[in-house]
Each structure stands twice: as structure tokens, then as C-alpha cells.
mmCIF file with all atom_site columns, C-alpha atoms in Angstrom:
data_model
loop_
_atom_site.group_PDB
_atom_site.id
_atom_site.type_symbol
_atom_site.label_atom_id
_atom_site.label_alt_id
_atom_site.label_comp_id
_atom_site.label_asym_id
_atom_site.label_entity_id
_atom_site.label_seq_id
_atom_site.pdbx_PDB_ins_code
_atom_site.Cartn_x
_atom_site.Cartn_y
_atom_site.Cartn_z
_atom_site.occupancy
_atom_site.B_iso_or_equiv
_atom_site.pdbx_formal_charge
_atom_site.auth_seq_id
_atom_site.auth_comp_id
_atom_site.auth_asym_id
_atom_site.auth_atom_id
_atom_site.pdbx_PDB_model_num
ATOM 1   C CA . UNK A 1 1   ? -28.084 35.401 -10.281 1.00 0.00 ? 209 UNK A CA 1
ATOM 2   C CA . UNK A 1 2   ? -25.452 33.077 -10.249 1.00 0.00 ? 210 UNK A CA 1
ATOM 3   C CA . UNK A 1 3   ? -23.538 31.713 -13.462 1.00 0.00 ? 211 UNK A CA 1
ATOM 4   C CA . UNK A 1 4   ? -24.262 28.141 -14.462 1.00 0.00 ? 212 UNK A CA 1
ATOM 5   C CA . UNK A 1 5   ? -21.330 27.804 -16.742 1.00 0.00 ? 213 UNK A CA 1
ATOM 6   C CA . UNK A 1 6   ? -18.074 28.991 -15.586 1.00 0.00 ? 214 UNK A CA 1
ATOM 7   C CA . UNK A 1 7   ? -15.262 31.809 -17.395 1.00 0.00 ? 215 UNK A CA 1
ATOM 8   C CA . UNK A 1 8   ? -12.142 30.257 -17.978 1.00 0.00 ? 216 UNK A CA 1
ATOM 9   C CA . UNK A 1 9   ? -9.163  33.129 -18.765 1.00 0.00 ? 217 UNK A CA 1
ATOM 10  C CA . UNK A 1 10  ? -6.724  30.845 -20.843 1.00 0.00 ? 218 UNK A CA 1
ATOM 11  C CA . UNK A 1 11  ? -3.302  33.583 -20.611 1.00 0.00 ? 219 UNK A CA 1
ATOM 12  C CA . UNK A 1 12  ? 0.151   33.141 -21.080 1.00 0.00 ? 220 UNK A CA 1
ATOM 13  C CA . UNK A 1 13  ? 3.091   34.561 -23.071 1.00 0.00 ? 221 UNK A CA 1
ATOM 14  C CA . UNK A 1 14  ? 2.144   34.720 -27.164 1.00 0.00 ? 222 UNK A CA 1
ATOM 15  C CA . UNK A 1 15  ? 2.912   31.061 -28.881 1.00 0.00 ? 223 UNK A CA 1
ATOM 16  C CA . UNK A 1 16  ? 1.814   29.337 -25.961 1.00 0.00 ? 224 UNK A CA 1
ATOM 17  C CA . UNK A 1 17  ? -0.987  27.666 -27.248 1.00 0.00 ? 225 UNK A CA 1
ATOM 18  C CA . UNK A 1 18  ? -3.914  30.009 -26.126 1.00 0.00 ? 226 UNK A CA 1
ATOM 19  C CA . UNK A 1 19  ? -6.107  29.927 -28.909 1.00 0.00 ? 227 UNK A CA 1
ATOM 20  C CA . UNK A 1 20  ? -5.540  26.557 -30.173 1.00 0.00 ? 228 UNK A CA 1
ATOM 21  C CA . UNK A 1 21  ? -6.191  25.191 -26.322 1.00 0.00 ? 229 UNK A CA 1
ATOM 22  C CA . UNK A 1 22  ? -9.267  27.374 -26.305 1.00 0.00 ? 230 UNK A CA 1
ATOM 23  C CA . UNK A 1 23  ? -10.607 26.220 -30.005 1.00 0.00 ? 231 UNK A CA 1
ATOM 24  C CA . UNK A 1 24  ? -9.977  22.406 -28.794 1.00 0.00 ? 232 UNK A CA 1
ATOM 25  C CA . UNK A 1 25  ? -12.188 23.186 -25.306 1.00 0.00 ? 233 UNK A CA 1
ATOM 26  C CA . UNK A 1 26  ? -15.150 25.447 -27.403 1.00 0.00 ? 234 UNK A CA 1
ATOM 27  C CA . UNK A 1 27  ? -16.913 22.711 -28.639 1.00 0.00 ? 235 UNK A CA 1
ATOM 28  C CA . UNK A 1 28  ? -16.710 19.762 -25.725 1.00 0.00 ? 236 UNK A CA 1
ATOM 29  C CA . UNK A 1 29  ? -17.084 22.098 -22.984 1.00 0.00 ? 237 UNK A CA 1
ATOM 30  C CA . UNK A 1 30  ? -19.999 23.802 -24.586 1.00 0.00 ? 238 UNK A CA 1
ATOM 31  C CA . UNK A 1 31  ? -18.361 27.050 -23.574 1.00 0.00 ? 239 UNK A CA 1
ATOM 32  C CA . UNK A 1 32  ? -18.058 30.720 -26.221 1.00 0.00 ? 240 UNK A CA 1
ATOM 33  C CA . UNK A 1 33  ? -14.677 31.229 -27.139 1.00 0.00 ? 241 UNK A CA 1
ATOM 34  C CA . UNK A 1 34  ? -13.871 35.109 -26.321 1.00 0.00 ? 242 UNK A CA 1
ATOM 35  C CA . UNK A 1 35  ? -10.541 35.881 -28.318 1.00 0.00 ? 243 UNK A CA 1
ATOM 36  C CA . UNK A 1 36  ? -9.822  39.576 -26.629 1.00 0.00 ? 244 UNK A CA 1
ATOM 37  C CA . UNK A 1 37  ? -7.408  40.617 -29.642 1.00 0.00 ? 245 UNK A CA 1
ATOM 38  C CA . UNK A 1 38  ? -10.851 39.808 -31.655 1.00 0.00 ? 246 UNK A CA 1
ATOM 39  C CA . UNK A 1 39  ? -12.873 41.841 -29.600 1.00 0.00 ? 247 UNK A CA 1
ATOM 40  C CA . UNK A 1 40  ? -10.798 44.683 -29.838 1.00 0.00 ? 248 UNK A CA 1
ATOM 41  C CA . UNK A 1 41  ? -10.843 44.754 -33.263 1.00 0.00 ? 249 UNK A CA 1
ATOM 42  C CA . UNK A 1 42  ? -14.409 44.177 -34.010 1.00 0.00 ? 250 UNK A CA 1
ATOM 43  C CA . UNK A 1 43  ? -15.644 46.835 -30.779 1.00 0.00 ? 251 UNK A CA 1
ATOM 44  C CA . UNK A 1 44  ? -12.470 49.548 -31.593 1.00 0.00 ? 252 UNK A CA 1
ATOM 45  C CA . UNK A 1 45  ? -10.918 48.924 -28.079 1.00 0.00 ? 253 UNK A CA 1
ATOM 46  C CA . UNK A 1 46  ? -7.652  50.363 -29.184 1.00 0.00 ? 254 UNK A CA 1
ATOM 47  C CA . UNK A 1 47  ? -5.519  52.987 -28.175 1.00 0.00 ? 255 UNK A CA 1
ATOM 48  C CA . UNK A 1 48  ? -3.080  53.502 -30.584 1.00 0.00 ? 256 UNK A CA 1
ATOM 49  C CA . UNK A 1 49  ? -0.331  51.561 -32.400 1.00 0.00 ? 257 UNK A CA 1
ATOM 50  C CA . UNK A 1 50  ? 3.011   51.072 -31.522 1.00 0.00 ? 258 UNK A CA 1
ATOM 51  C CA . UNK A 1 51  ? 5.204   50.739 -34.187 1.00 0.00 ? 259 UNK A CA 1
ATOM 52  C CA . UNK A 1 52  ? 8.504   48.940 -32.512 1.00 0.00 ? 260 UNK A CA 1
ATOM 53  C CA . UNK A 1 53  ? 6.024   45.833 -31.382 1.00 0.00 ? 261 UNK A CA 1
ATOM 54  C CA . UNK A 1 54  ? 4.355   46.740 -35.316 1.00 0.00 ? 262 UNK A CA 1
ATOM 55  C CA . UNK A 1 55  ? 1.003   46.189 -32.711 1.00 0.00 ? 263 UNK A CA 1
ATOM 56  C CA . UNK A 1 56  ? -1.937  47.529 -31.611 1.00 0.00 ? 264 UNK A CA 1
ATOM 57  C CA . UNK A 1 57  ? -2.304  49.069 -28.875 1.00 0.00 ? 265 UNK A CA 1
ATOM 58  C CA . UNK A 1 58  ? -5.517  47.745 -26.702 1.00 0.00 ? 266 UNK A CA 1
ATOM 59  C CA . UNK A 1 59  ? -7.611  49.853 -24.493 1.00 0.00 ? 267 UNK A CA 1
ATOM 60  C CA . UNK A 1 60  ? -8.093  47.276 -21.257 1.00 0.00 ? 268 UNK A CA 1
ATOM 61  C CA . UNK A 1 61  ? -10.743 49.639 -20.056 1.00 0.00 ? 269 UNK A CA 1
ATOM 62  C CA . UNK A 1 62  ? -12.900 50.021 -23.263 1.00 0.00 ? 270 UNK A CA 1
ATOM 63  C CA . UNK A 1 63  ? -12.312 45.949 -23.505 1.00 0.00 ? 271 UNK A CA 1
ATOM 64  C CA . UNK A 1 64  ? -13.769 45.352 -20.214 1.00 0.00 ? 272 UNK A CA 1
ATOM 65  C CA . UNK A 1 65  ? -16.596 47.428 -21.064 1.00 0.00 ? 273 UNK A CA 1
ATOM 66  C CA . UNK A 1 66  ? -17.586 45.614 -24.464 1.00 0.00 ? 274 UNK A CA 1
ATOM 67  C CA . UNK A 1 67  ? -17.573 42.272 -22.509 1.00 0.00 ? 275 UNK A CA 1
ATOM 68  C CA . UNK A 1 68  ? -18.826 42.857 -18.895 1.00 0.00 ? 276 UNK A CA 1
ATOM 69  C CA . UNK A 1 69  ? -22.559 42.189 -19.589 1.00 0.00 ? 277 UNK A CA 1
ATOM 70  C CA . UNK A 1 70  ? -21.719 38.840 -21.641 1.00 0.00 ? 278 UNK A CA 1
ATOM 71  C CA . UNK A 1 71  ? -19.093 37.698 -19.322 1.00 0.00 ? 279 UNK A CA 1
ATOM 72  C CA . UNK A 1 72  ? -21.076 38.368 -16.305 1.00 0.00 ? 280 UNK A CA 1
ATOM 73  C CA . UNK A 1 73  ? -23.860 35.352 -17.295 1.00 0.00 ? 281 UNK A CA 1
ATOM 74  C CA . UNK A 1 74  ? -20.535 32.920 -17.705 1.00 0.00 ? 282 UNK A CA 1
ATOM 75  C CA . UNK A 1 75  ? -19.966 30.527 -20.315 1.00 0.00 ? 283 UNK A CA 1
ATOM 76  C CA . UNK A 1 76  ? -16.328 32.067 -21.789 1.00 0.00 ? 284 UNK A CA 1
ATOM 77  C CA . UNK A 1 77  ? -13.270 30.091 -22.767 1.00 0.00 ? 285 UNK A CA 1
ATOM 78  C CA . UNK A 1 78  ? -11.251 34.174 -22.610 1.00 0.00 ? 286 UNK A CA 1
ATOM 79  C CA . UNK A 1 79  ? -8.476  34.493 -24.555 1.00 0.00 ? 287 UNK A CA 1
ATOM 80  C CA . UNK A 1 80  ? -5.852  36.968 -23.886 1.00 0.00 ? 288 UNK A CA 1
ATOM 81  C CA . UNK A 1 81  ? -2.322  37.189 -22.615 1.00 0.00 ? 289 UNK A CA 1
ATOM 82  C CA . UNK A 1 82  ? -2.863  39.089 -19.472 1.00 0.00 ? 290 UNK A CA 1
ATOM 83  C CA . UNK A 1 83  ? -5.029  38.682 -16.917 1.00 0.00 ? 291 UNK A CA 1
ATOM 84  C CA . UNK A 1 84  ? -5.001  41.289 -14.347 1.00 0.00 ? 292 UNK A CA 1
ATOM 85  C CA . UNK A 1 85  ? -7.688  43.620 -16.040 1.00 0.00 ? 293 UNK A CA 1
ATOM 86  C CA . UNK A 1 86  ? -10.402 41.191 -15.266 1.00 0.00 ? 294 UNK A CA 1
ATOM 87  C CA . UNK A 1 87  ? -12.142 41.322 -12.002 1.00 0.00 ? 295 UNK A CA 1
ATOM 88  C CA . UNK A 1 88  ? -11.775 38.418 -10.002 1.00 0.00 ? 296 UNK A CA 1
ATOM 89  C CA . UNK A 1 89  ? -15.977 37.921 -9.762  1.00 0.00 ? 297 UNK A CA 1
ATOM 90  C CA . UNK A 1 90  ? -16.181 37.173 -13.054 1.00 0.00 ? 298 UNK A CA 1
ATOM 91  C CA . UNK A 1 91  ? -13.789 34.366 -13.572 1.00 0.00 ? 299 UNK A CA 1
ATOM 92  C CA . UNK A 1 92  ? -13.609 30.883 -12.185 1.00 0.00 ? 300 UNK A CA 1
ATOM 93  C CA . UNK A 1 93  ? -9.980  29.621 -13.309 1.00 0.00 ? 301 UNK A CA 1
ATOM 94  C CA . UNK A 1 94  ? -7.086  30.892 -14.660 1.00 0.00 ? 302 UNK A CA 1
ATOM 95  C CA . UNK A 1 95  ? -5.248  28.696 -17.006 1.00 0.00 ? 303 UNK A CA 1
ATOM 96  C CA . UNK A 1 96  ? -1.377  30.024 -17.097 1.00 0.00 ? 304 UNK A CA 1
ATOM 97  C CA . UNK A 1 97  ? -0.033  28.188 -20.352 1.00 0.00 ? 305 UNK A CA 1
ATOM 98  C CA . UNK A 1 98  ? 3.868   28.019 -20.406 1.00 0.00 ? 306 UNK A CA 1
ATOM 99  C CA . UNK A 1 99  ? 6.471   26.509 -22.765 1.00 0.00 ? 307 UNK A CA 1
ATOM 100 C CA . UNK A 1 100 ? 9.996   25.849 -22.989 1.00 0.00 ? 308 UNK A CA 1
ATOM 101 C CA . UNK A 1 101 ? 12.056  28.378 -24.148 1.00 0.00 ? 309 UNK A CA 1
ATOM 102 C CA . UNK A 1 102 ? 13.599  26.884 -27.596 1.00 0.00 ? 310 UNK A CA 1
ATOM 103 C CA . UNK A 1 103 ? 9.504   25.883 -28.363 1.00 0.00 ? 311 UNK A CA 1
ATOM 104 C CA . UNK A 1 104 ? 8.614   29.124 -27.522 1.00 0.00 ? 312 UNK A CA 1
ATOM 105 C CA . UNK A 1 105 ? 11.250  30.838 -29.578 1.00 0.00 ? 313 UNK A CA 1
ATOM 106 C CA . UNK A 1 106 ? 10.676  28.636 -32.864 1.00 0.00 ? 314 UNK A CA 1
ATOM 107 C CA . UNK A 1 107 ? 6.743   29.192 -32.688 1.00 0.00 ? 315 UNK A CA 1
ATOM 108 C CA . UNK A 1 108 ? 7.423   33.378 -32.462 1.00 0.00 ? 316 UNK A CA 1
ATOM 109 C CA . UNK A 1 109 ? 10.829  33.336 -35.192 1.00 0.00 ? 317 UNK A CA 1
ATOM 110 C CA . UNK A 1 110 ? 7.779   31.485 -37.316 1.00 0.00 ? 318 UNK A CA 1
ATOM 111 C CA . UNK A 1 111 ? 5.025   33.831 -36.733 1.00 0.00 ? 319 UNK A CA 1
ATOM 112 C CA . UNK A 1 112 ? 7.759   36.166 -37.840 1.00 0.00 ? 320 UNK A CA 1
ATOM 113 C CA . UNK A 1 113 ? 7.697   38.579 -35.203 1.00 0.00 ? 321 UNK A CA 1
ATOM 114 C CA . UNK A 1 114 ? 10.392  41.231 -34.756 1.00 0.00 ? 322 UNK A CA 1
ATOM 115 C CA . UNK A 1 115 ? 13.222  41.099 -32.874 1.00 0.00 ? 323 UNK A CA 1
ATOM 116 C CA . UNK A 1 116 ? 12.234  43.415 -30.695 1.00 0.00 ? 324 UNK A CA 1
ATOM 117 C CA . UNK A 1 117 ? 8.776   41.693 -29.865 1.00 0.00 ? 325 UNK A CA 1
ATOM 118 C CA . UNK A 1 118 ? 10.521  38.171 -29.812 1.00 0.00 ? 326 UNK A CA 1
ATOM 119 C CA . UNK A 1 119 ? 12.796  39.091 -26.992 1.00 0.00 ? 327 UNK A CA 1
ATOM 120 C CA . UNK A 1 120 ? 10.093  41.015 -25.374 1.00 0.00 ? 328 UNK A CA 1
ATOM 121 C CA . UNK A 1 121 ? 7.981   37.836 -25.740 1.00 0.00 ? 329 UNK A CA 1
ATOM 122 C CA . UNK A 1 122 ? 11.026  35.120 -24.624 1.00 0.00 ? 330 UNK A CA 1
ATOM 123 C CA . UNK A 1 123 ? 12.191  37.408 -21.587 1.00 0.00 ? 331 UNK A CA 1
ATOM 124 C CA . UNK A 1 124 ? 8.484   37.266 -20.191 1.00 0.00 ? 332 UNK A CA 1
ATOM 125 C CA . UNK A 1 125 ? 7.842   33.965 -20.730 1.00 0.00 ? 333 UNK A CA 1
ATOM 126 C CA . UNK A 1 126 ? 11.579  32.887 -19.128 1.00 0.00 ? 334 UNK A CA 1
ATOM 127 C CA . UNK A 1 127 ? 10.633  35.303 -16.549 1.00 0.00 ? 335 UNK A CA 1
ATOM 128 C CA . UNK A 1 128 ? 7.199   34.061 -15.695 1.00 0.00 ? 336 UNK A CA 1
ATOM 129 C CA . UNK A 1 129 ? 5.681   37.267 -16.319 1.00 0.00 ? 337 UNK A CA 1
ATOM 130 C CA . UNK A 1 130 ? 2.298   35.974 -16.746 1.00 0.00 ? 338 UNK A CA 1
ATOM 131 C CA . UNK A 1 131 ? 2.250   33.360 -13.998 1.00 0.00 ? 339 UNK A CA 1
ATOM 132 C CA . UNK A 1 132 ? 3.231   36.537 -11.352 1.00 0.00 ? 340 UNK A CA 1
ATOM 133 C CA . UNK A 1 133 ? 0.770   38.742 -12.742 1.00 0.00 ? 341 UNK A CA 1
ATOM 134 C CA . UNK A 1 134 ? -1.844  35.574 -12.382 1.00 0.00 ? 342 UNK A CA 1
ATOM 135 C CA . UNK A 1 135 ? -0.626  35.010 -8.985  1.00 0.00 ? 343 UNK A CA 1
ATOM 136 C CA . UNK A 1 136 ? -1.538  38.710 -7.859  1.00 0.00 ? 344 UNK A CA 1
ATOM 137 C CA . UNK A 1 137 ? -4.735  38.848 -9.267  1.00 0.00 ? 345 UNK A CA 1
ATOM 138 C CA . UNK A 1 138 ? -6.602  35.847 -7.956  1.00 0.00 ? 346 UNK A CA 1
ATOM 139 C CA . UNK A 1 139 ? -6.481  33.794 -5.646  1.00 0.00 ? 347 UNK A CA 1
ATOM 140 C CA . UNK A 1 140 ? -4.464  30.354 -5.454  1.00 0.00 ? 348 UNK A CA 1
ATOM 141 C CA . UNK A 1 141 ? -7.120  28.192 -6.143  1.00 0.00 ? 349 UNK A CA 1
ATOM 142 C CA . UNK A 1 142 ? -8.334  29.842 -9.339  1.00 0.00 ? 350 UNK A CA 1
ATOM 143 C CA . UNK A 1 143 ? -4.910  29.108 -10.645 1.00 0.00 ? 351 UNK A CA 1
ATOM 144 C CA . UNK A 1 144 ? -3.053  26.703 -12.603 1.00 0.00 ? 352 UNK A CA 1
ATOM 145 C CA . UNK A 1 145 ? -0.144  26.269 -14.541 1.00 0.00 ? 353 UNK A CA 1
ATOM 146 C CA . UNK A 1 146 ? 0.098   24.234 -17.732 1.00 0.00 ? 354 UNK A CA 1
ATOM 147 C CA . UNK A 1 147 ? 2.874   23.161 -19.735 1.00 0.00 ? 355 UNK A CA 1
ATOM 148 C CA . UNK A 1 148 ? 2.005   23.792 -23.394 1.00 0.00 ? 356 UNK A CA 1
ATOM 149 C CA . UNK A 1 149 ? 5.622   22.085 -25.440 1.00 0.00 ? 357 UNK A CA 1
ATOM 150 C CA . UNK A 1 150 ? 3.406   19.317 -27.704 1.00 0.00 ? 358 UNK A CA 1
ATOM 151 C CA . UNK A 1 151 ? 0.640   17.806 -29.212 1.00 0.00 ? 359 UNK A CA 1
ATOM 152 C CA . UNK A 1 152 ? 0.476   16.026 -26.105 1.00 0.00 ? 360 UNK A CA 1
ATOM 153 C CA . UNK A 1 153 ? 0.437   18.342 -23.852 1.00 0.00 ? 361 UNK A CA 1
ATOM 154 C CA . UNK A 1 154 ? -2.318  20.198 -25.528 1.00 0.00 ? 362 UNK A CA 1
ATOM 155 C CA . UNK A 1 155 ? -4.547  16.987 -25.168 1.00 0.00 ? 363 UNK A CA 1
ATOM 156 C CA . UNK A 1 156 ? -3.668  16.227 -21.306 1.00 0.00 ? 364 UNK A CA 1
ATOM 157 C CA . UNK A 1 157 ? -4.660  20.341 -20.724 1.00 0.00 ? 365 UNK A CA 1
ATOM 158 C CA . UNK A 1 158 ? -8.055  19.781 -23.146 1.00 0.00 ? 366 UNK A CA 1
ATOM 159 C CA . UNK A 1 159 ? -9.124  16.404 -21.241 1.00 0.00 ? 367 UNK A CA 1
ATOM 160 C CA . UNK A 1 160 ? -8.082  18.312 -17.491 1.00 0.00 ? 368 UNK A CA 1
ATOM 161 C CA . UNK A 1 161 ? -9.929  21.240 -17.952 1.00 0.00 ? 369 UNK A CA 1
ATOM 162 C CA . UNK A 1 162 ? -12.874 19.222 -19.567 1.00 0.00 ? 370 UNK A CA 1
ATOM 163 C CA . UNK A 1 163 ? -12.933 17.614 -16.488 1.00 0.00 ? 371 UNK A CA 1
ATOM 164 C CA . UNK A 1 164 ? -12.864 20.747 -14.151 1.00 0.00 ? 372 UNK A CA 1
ATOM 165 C CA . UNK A 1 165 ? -15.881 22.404 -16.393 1.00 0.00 ? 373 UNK A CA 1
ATOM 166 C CA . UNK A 1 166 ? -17.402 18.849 -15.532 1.00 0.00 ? 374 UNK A CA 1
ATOM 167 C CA . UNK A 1 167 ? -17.076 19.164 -12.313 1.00 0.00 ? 375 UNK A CA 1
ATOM 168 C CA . UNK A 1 168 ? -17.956 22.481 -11.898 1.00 0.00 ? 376 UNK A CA 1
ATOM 169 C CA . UNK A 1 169 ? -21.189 22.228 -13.318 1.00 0.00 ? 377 UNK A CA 1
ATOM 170 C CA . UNK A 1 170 ? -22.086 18.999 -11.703 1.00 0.00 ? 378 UNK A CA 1
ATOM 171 C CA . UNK A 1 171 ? -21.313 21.415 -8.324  1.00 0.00 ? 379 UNK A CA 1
ATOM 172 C CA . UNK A 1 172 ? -23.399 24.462 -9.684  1.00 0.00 ? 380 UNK A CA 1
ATOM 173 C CA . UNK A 1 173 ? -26.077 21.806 -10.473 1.00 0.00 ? 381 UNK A CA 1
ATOM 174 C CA . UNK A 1 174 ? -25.843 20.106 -6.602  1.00 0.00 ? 382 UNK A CA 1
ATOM 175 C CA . UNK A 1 175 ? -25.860 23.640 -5.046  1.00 0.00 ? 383 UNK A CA 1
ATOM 176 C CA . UNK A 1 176 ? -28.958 24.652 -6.854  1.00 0.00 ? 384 UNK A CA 1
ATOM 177 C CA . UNK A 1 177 ? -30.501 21.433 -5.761  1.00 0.00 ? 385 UNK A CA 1
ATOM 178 C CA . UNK A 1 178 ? -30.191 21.856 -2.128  1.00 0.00 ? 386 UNK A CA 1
ATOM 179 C CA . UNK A 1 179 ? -31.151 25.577 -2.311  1.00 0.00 ? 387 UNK A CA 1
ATOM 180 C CA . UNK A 1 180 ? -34.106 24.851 -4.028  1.00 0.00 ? 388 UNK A CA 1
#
């Protein structure tokens, strides 16, 4: 059966913006926000810790598992900063969030964040990490880049995706309508 409300994955380096972007769209959009961190704490989806990145260590597979039958009906604002482990079928854009480099570095040195993991962090994001791993795991048109530096920003990205769950839907709706 085909979704009626679309999955969004909202990815991108940490600091970016994901889950504020994603707890601005919840409500409007009418879609379930699906923080993946959250999930694999509340399911146990971890593997381990690692203590140079003082992380945890999340198992993709047992993640994919705990969300696959709630994912596949649609309706998911997901929240994670990778995208590769999810299979293409179940997701209807990708939303690559990217910031500047000294915004970026000021919202990790305040979220306190080892060196280590800052540098880890900064390196991916100047590197486009995220945006290359995007770009290899769906196609073009499910993807696009958003800059993430400002208030600002963060309410052009809310209204434009608003629009494409909009639009979307009103397309579901006119398919359904001349299958029926």
C-alpha cells in the first residue's frame, strides 16, 4: 500500500540544525519526529561505547530493525546524521543541512565536545562528508542541500520543506484520484 505522508531524513554533520529543523517541521507538517540517537537509546540499538568520541556506539542494523514497520506506513521527519543505512524505498527526500565552518565550530566548542570529536565533526562537515554519502545513496532528486548558519535560514528551510510535504501530498492525493 502506498504511503500517504512522506519520510523526510533531515542529516548532516552534528550542530547543523537537525533537530531543531525537525522540531520546527513536526507540528505544521503533521509529520512524527524520529530522533535515531532517541531510538537507540530507548530500543538498546547500541554496540558499544567508544571512549575517544566519549559516544555511543549505534548498531545501524538493530536501528533499522526497531523502525522498519513504522517507517514503512510514512509520516517521519528522521533524524540522524547519516543516511546511507536507510533503504532508498522508504524515504522521499533527503534534507543535507550544512553550515559554515566558524558557526559550525562555535555550536560544537559550546556543546562542549572533545577535541577529538570537534575536529572529527569540522573535517566532515568542511569535507562534505554527509552530502557524498547522500549523493551515493539516493538518487538526485531525493536530494537537497540546505544552508543551516541563522535564524533565518532555519525559517526559509521550515517554510521550503512545508511546501514540498504540501505538494507531495496534494500529488499522493491526485494519484489516488485518478486510480480510483
Amino acid at each position: 500500500m502506498p504511503r500517504t505522508r512522506p519520510n523526510i531524513i533531515i542529516t548532516g554533520t552534528p550542530g547543523v540544525g537537525k533537530t531543531t529543523l525537525c522540531e520546527s517541521l513536526a507540528s505544521p507538517t503533521h509529520l512524527v519526529h524520529l530522533a535515531i540517537n532517541r531510538v537507540a537509546k530507548e530500543r538498546d540499538c547500541y554496540d558499544g561505547w567508544h571512549d575517544a568520541l566519549n559516544s555511543w556506539i549505534v548498531d545501524e542494523d538493530k536501528v533499522l530493525d526497531a523502525i522498519e514497520e513504522e517507517v514503512k506506513l510514512g509520516g517521519y521527519l528522521i533524524d540522524w546524521h547519516a543516511c546511507d543505512l536507510f533503504p532508498e524505498s522508504w524515504i522521499d527526500l533527503v534534507v543535507v543541512l550544512r553550515s559554515d565552518s566558524t558557526v559550525l565550530y562555535d555550536r560544537l566548542k559550546a556543546r562542549n565536545y572533545s577535541e577529538q570529536k570537534l575536529q572529527e565533526n569540522m573535517d566532515a562537515e568542511i569535507m562534505e562528508v554527509l552530502l557524498d554519502e547522500a549523493r551515493e545513496a539516493f538518487h538526485k532528486d531525493l536530494i537537497i542541500e540546505l544552508q543551516s548558519n541563522s535564524s533565518d535560514d532555519m525559517e526559509a528551510n521550515t517554510t521550503r520543506i512545508e511546501t514540498w510535504v504540501e505538494q507531495w501530498t496534494r500529488d499522493r492525493c491526485s494519484e489516488a484520484m485518478r486510480d480510483a
